Amino acid sequence: MTKWVYSFGNGKADGESKMKNLLGGKGANLAEMSNLGLPVPPGFTITTEVCTYYYANGQTYPADLQKQVDDAVVMVGKLMDAKLGDTQRPLLVSVRSGARVSMPGMMDTVLNLGLNPETTEGLVKLTGNARFVYDSYRRFIQMYSGVVLGLEHADFEEIIEAEKEAKGVELDTELDADDLKKIAGLFKDVVKKKLGKPFPDDVKEQLWGAIGAVFSSWQVPRAKTYRRLNKIPEDWGTAVNVQAMVFGNRGDTSATGVAFTRDPATGEKLLYGEFLINAQGEDVVAGIRTPQAISKIVRERQGAKKPSMEEAMPSMFKELKGIGDKLEAHFCEMQDVEFTIQEGKLYMLQCRTGKRTAKAALKVAVDMVSEKLIDRNTAITRVDPAALDQLLHPTLDPNAPKEKIAEGLAASPGAAVGEVTFTADEAEKRAAEGHAVILVRTETSPEDIHGMHAAKGILTARGGMTSHAAVVARGMGRPCVAGAGALRIDPDAGTMTAGAVTVKRGDVITIDGTAGKVFKGRVPMRQPEMTDDFVTLMAWADEVRKLRVYTNADTPTDAKTARGFGAEGIGLCRTEHMFFDAERIIAVRQMILAEDRGEREKALAKLLPMQRSDFEGIFKEMSGLPVIIRLLDPPLHEFLPQKEEEFASVAAAAGVSVAKLKSKSVGLHEMNPMLGHRGCRLGVTYPEITEMQARAILEAALNMQDKGVDVHVEIMIPLVAFKTELDTLKDRIEAVAADIKKERGKLPHYKIGTMIELPRAALRAGEIAETAEFFSFGTNDLTQTTLGMSRDDAGAILAEYLTKGVITRDPFVTIDRDGVGELIKIATQRGRKTRPDITIGICGEHGGDPESILLCHESGLDYVSCSPFRVPVARLAAAQAALKAVERDV
Amino acid sequence: MTKWVYSFGNGKADGESKMKNLLGGKGANLAEMSNLGLPVPPGFTITTEVCTYYYANGQTYPADLQKQVDDAVVMVGKLMDAKLGDTQRPLLVSVRSGARVSMPGMMDTVLNLGLNPETTEGLVKLTGNARFVYDSYRRFIQMYSGVVLGLEHADFEEIIEAEKEAKGVELDTELDADDLKKIAGLFKDVVKKKLGKPFPDDVKEQLWGAIGAVFSSWQVPRAKTYRRLNKIPEDWGTAVNVQAMVFGNRGDTSATGVAFTRDPATGEKLLYGEFLINAQGEDVVAGIRTPQAISKIVRERQGAKKPSMEEAMPSMFKELKGIGDKLEAHFCEMQDVEFTIQEGKLYMLQCRTGKRTAKAALKVAVDMVSEKLIDRNTAITRVDPAALDQLLHPTLDPNAPKEKIAEGLAASPGAAVGEVTFTADEAEKRAAEGHAVILVRTETSPEDIHGMHAAKGILTARGGMTSHAAVVARGMGRPCVAGAGALRIDPDAGTMTAGAVTVKRGDVITIDGTAGKVFKGRVPMRQPEMTDDFVTLMAWADEVRKLRVYTNADTPTDAKTARGFGAEGIGLCRTEHMFFDAERIIAVRQMILAEDRGEREKALAKLLPMQRSDFEGIFKEMSGLPVIIRLLDPPLHEFLPQKEEEFASVAAAAGVSVAKLKSKSVGLHEMNPMLGHRGCRLGVTYPEITEMQARAILEAALNMQDKGVDVHVEIMIPLVAFKTELDTLKDRIEAVAADIKKERGKLPHYKIGTMIELPRAALRAGEIAETAEFFSFGTNDLTQTTLGMSRDDAGAILAEYLTKGVITRDPFVTIDRDGVGELIKIATQRGRKTRPDITIGICGEHGGDPESILLCHESGLDYVSCSPFRVPVARLAAAQAALKAVERDV
């Protein structure tokens, strides 16, 4: 005989917390608490297997289920000294769903089941509290009618409102027992009218109705959608929990409350929570009475008058504290518990792992190691790496009033306040005058870099998580809200409009790049703090991780910041950002506008010393660590002016006619620049650009070596699709190296490698590794090409896809495991087969994303590279990946 | 002892034609002819293994080579009754390179080797022809100095010019024996001066010098580049052929000539060629004397006076004809032979497969089957499918004078003449007035369709082989030259300029889409003809091919044309082209500009009957055959106006304000439209578009079925990256189908499938096949994304890559076998694993490319789909692919 029903209560249980698949999360934890001897109201769980049977057999139950339920109900009754449907000592129960994972959309709870006209009378006699009983009864009818019978909540609220109006009162609490009894009657009339049959007074019918409703709710559309979005299998099913009711509203020795075993905001070890005397859970939600603190010290800190539970009910507090300690010792985790005290007896209704802030998570993890509750590796897994961002950036004061004016993507974390500016020049000017500014653009381009640097934060109306604004902002550590689609930005008028709100140039706004929100005016902020706990945990993480963590840095400042955060090298130094400096851009444009190789080389000769000095600065900061420098990548038209009004001044500065500039600009125009003349294609076409960059890199390395700096330079060739492209550029670099060797009599050691950022390169990695000494996955471009989706244009599409459940994760935030991930694995295998000691890493935006880091670890990569402020996140995520023994099958 | 030297002559040979790897192509064929008992001047071949040895051993020869060469030279001398270096009867030889495949850049030929002051004197005595001997001597010195000693040709030409000037003559032939003797002396002085050592008079030294030069030329840069481009292994090496000289300039019983065994232009079975009495091969090239025809009938047709060889040397003609027949019977192939008659004796110097036009290839192949020389399968392999295009399109008269003004890509075959027009409207208007027009655009967009249709041909300044202009032109069968980069087009001024030439609106130009050339004025044309041979060969091809051949057709007219060419279905019916019709585009724009779903549905309702009637027409033409209709693919902004001046009229027509139109246009703008909001993404966002199209398709199918048409409709969903996208659209289509079933009481049978055109879709083909009933590879987009290269922007890059040898084939013309090809194989395997009976084809532009068709066959696809005019090409290529037993290893 299959066991369909698992009982708990009275210090024992049929199940345990490991049986979540069979009993659901709630049922398994109730059983566990019961096994621990904690005072759990008795009850039983109908297993998820019944749910599976139910759907496999035309929504019917196993033959022997009824008997098992009947027996369990009797047992619960015995423990409670009561009986379901008994007119003297009626047993009341709650019925709740409970899947393996918490799932919105499913039937939640029916309370007070077991009441009917007869048991109500009995209960009045038993408790002497008619108001309590009739209030419970009308609540039961209302709840049951809603979730089990499928009637509208509003039909019942109308009746209550009418009754209050008739009586001339405003609050439900002003209704007395008779009113409530009358209301219960009216409720039952509604049910009969709507359904054509009476509300069930038979308590067995009530119970089976509620059980059936839980199983049926497994297949309601909202639950199905949620499962599809979260890839929860249909056949997991839900369990049903039936549990004896206990009441916190039976007088001054009764109470109800919730508590955390540690402060969820700070991690401090104390009972943190709220409770209400003579109340039910619902009363806390209703907000009519102010809940009181659990611990005395918390009450004192809050300056509250009403006594804490520790003061008002010292013995109950002590018992609760003991239970909290026991649960923590048992689960080795901070707990979030619900409890009810019925006439001086404490009952535990739920326990689960407590949610906490990043700061608290760090402290709890480190403290628990000191307390020997957990080991260091467990501590590492207890902190969400993504949450570390909270600690490294300013955050908005959660309690401050805010007027939100727009929402966009949380493109770069942190909060910033400043005056609105609409152009990069304006931002730079105002910032130079000492003002904090926010740069607001429809979208940014490489020409805006100086303005982005000058600004405290960046806001754009267009673009996704890997748009130019987002990528550059993260690199610089500037908060950024990108793709705030509702914004209409008019730089000429000096306004930005979002719905009815118009903000003018110079007005102050606040942006929250962690949440993707924009607020009017100045919102107070909290500054970040790097605690000792942070340092401790990161040190533990560094010991276990296998992946090295590099950084994407283009300047000595970025390099220094990243090294401070623990970066072990530069995985991506982009050389093009260096080209946008005001004095350089002229030479860059002269190079682009050159008629022939000779003219081009003249312009490049001006750039050479500047690039060389850039690299010298970076080598100095990164002494002893590898620095991977990527050759020029973007299409040349990115360096030419885009707007009509700029042509004249640019032409004059570059010393050419406007007509020529325009003609060149038209000639360089591309339909799809992302797939155009860029990356190594530039070096094939204009080898002199590659030669200049190679010379700048190698000379800088020699110069710094001469000054005692330990230089480890690697030259990275972007956008390779064919091995021959790499060969062509490598030949150029080696020719330059040979020249330098002749001129200086020596050469720095250097490596030449490539980015793997096109599907073809991933597939041909075997032959590409014949030439390349290292691979770096450019997962931004690899995602764009593998998915055929432009990161600049995909914002709206991806948002809609996420909403509609077409995808579950933004592939520009987390590597698309099934598609891009397979290409990463293929390329790694094929590359290693050709060259077993090849170094392989990733330098896309995904390098700072924990889930992507897990994929990199599983794929056997050597390092991840991310923006400086993500380095700690990556260090922790890499450690967690190393600890994750089990292969995931997402 | 290794055999390094293979002799031939006197009706026998050590080698044979199968030994091309060892003897090179030339040496093997000389041996074969000798074995056949044909009169080949005796000689020997030094094997390619010597070349390999030479490079493996520091450019030295095997120890026993010298003796083998010496012996072979003696044997040649014996057969010629002469001896190398003999002062009485000197043997003269030619030395030629001969690799497995013909290879430019390598040393070609040294003639007359063996001459020095002494042998020259002997030869004068022997022949009594001093002028002949000294002319041979000075030619030898000049040739040897150039190719063996590495001196400049100009140094020697100077001397001849000076001598002619001194003598007051203009032609080389006016120089007499003494002049030539003097020149030979001056030549030797130059050599001594330039090299510091005398020209070698020792004939052995001459021979080994020439042999060494051949082997060295294997590694000259031009040969290396050629090998890299054509993937010829370095270690193949070259052979060296040493052969006794014979002379066609020894009087009126001597002659030299070339002949084809059939007319290479028509395929007619007759000896076709030219010869000159008392002449050397060089004289034909010099063009001083007009060569005479070989056959009498050819002479008569040409209306030439000078007698043919058949008339002038009847016995020689008869012998040559006999040899031609013997060679054809032996090789079962049309031959191209070189011969020399020395004093009444015929010598065969070379035979090889004769090149021919497409028309001749067809006739020769079909005739040879009748003649039982070859079987049908061999006949199929004898015609180059790509050359069939010549037969299906008008071609320029090759003999007509032409003034070329520009070059571009041969984007769509055929030739066209017409007046230059610069806009689609203008083209349509002039065409309606009865003028032939050429549409000239910087690049075309979908809005130009009506003008492209009205034009006889299309010329663009930008865009590659798969640009919009190229793709649409091929589909329509319009000749097109695309990406003529030198053109500057100014529609406002009404001019196009190429270098110094300016062409005005209304001027006549001729474009040759087969060659990618543009000519001024009207060039006479030849009209295509579909011969019986064509029909016969295609029928044979259809019997052996495994791939079905479908067509890409968007209109009933295209469908009819393609069916006439043998198409077995429509593999791609693009629905968007139907949207550009003048009366429809308004409704399309209203749909795009709609504020909500309701407005959008109203606009779509107007389009529904139009789309339905489109499909009805196509189903009717394709009765009994499958029709695969692709849902709307391009981004919506393609349907909005691009130019400032159009906004007002478009806004008025669509009934919205200009401001709204502009704002919508800005909102829809994309950085990389190729990777943007298109394909199935449109259907996810605007399900009502998918619904309208599904309804139009299914209703059209029902309507036609009611009229007795046999409809086989398949609905294809483009740009799928995720299975969930396909599922989402399939749900929509099935909902519409259910509605129609309710309305009409029946439904046509239909399939739903997808394009595989993104790398992710190829990788996830296994799960996508759970939903898709068929796959169609969209190799244009798959190439763009796999290589990260936009077809619209890649023209210049690819041209440079091809020139520099970075790639060897345009990946938009021939499928990139290593990258895209692997994805096709992966997707096919994974799709078939999930759904063994899935139909898989290809509908990109590559569907008409023979090499790509071979890949499709090898990958196990079911069909290829190409533009109507490529259908015969594809049928033949598919047959050849089926016959190609050996796997290629490119």
Coordinates of C-alpha atoms in Angstrom, one line a residue, chain A residues 242-452:
Chain A
V242 CA -3.7 20.1 6.6
Q243 CA -2.9 21.4 10.1
A244 CA -4.8 22.0 13.3
M245 CA -5.6 25.7 13.8
V246 CA -4.2 27.6 16.8
F247 CA -5.3 31.1 17.7
G248 CA -3.4 34.1 18.9
N249 CA -6.5 36.1 19.5
R250 CA -7.8 34.3 22.5
G251 CA -7.0 37.0 25.1
D252 CA -3.9 38.6 26.7
T253 CA -2.0 35.4 27.1
S254 CA -2.3 34.8 23.3
A255 CA -0.2 36.5 20.6
T256 CA 1.2 36.1 17.1
G257 CA 4.4 37.1 15.5
V258 CA 7.3 36.7 13.2
A259 CA 11.0 36.6 14.0
F260 CA 14.4 36.3 12.5
T261 CA 17.2 34.6 14.4
R262 CA 19.5 37.4 13.4
D263 CA 19.0 41.0 12.4
P264 CA 18.3 40.7 8.6
A265 CA 19.7 44.2 7.9
T266 CA 22.9 44.0 9.9
G267 CA 23.4 40.3 10.7
E268 CA 23.7 41.0 14.4
K269 CA 22.8 37.9 16.5
L270 CA 19.6 38.7 18.3
L271 CA 15.9 37.8 17.9
Y272 CA 14.6 40.4 15.4
G273 CA 10.9 40.7 14.6
E274 CA 7.5 41.8 15.6
F275 CA 4.5 40.5 17.6
L276 CA 1.0 41.5 18.6
I277 CA -0.8 40.4 21.7
N278 CA -4.3 39.0 21.3
A279 CA -4.1 39.1 17.6
Q280 CA -4.1 37.0 14.4
G281 CA -1.6 37.2 11.6
E282 CA -4.1 39.2 9.5
D283 CA -4.1 41.9 12.1
V284 CA -0.5 42.6 11.6
V285 CA -1.1 43.1 7.9
A286 CA -4.2 45.2 8.5
G287 CA -1.9 47.8 10.1
I288 CA -4.5 48.9 12.7
R289 CA -2.3 48.2 15.6
T290 CA 1.4 48.8 15.8
P291 CA 3.4 45.6 16.3
Q292 CA 5.9 45.5 19.1
A293 CA 9.5 44.4 18.9
I294 CA 10.6 40.9 20.0
S295 CA 13.8 41.9 21.7
K296 CA 14.3 44.5 24.3
I297 CA 17.4 46.0 22.8
V298 CA 15.7 46.5 19.5
R299 CA 12.8 48.3 21.2
E300 CA 15.3 50.5 23.0
R301 CA 17.1 51.3 19.8
Q302 CA 13.9 52.2 18.1
G303 CA 12.9 54.3 21.0
A304 CA 9.5 52.5 21.1
K305 CA 7.3 52.7 24.2
K306 CA 5.3 49.5 24.0
P307 CA 7.1 46.6 25.7
S308 CA 9.0 44.1 23.7
M309 CA 8.1 40.4 23.9
E310 CA 11.2 39.9 26.0
E311 CA 9.7 42.3 28.6
A312 CA 6.0 41.5 28.2
M313 CA 6.1 37.7 27.9
P314 CA 9.6 36.8 29.3
S315 CA 9.0 33.1 29.4
M316 CA 7.5 32.9 26.0
F317 CA 10.5 35.0 24.7
K318 CA 12.9 32.6 26.4
E319 CA 11.2 29.6 24.8
L320 CA 11.2 31.3 21.4
K321 CA 14.8 32.2 21.7
G322 CA 15.6 28.6 22.6
I323 CA 13.7 27.3 19.6
G324 CA 15.6 29.8 17.4
D325 CA 18.9 28.6 18.7
K326 CA 17.8 25.0 18.1
L327 CA 16.7 25.7 14.6
E328 CA 19.9 27.6 13.8
A329 CA 22.0 24.8 15.2
H330 CA 19.9 22.3 13.3
F331 CA 19.8 24.0 9.9
C332 CA 23.1 25.9 10.4
E333 CA 21.3 28.8 8.9
M334 CA 19.6 32.0 10.0
Q335 CA 15.9 31.3 10.3
D336 CA 12.7 33.3 9.7
V337 CA 9.9 31.8 11.9
E338 CA 6.2 32.4 12.4
F339 CA 4.7 31.6 15.7
T340 CA 1.4 31.9 17.6
I341 CA 0.9 31.8 21.3
Q342 CA -2.5 30.4 22.3
E343 CA -3.4 31.0 25.9
G344 CA 0.2 30.9 27.1
K345 CA 1.3 28.0 24.8
L346 CA 3.8 28.7 22.0
Y347 CA 3.2 27.1 18.6
M348 CA 5.6 27.2 15.7
L349 CA 3.8 27.6 12.4
Q350 CA 6.7 27.9 9.9
C351 CA 10.4 28.1 9.7
R352 CA 12.5 28.9 6.6
T353 CA 15.8 30.4 5.7
G354 CA 15.7 34.1 6.4
K355 CA 16.3 36.6 3.7
R356 CA 18.9 39.3 4.4
T357 CA 20.8 42.2 3.0
A358 CA 24.3 41.7 1.5
K359 CA 25.8 43.3 4.6
A360 CA 24.0 40.9 6.9
A361 CA 24.8 38.0 4.7
L362 CA 28.5 38.7 5.0
K363 CA 28.3 39.1 8.8
V364 CA 26.1 36.0 9.3
A365 CA 28.4 33.9 7.1
V366 CA 31.6 35.0 8.8
D367 CA 30.1 34.9 12.3
M368 CA 28.7 31.4 11.8
V369 CA 32.2 30.2 11.0
S370 CA 33.4 31.7 14.3
E371 CA 30.5 30.0 16.0
K372 CA 31.5 26.8 14.3
L373 CA 28.1 26.4 12.9
I374 CA 29.4 26.2 9.3
D375 CA 32.8 25.9 7.6
R376 CA 34.4 28.4 5.4
N377 CA 33.3 26.8 2.2
T378 CA 29.7 26.9 3.3
A379 CA 30.2 30.6 4.3
I380 CA 31.3 31.3 0.8
T381 CA 28.2 29.9 -0.7
R382 CA 26.0 31.9 1.7
V383 CA 26.6 35.3 0.1
D384 CA 25.0 36.2 -3.2
P385 CA 27.8 37.6 -5.3
A386 CA 25.5 39.9 -7.2
A387 CA 24.4 41.4 -3.9
L388 CA 28.0 42.5 -3.2
D389 CA 27.4 45.4 -5.6
Q390 CA 25.2 46.9 -2.8
L391 CA 28.4 47.1 -0.7
L392 CA 30.6 48.7 -3.3
H393 CA 28.4 51.5 -4.5
P394 CA 26.3 54.2 -2.9
T395 CA 22.7 53.2 -2.4
L396 CA 19.5 55.3 -2.0
D397 CA 18.2 55.6 1.5
P398 CA 15.3 53.1 1.4
N399 CA 13.3 55.2 3.9
A400 CA 13.7 58.5 2.0
P401 CA 10.7 59.8 0.1
K402 CA 11.1 59.6 -3.6
E403 CA 9.3 60.8 -6.7
K404 CA 10.0 58.4 -9.5
I405 CA 9.8 59.9 -13.0
A406 CA 11.1 57.0 -15.2
E407 CA 12.3 53.5 -15.2
G408 CA 14.9 51.8 -17.4
L409 CA 17.5 49.1 -17.2
A410 CA 19.8 48.7 -14.2
A411 CA 22.7 49.2 -16.4
S412 CA 25.5 50.0 -14.0
P413 CA 25.0 49.8 -10.2
G414 CA 25.1 52.6 -7.7
A415 CA 23.2 55.8 -7.2
A416 CA 24.1 59.3 -8.2
V417 CA 22.6 62.8 -7.8
G418 CA 23.4 65.7 -10.1
E419 CA 22.2 68.4 -12.5
V420 CA 20.8 67.3 -15.8
T421 CA 23.1 68.0 -18.8
F422 CA 22.4 67.0 -22.3
T423 CA 25.8 66.9 -24.0
A424 CA 29.2 65.6 -23.2
D425 CA 30.7 69.0 -23.5
E426 CA 28.1 70.6 -21.3
A427 CA 28.7 67.9 -18.7
E428 CA 32.4 68.4 -18.8
K429 CA 32.1 72.1 -18.5
R430 CA 29.7 72.1 -15.6
A431 CA 31.7 69.4 -13.8
A432 CA 34.8 71.5 -14.2
E433 CA 32.9 74.3 -12.5
G434 CA 32.4 72.1 -9.6
H435 CA 28.9 70.9 -10.2
A436 CA 27.8 67.3 -9.8
V437 CA 26.1 66.4 -13.1
I438 CA 24.1 63.6 -14.7
L439 CA 24.7 63.1 -18.4
V440 CA 21.3 62.5 -20.1
R441 CA 21.5 61.3 -23.7
T442 CA 19.1 59.4 -26.1
E443 CA 22.1 57.1 -26.5
T444 CA 25.8 57.6 -26.0
S445 CA 28.6 57.1 -28.6
P446 CA 32.3 57.0 -28.1
E447 CA 32.4 60.7 -28.6
D448 CA 30.7 61.2 -25.3
I449 CA 33.4 59.5 -23.2
H450 CA 34.7 62.7 -21.7
G451 CA 31.2 63.8 -20.7
M452 CA 30.6 60.3 -19.2

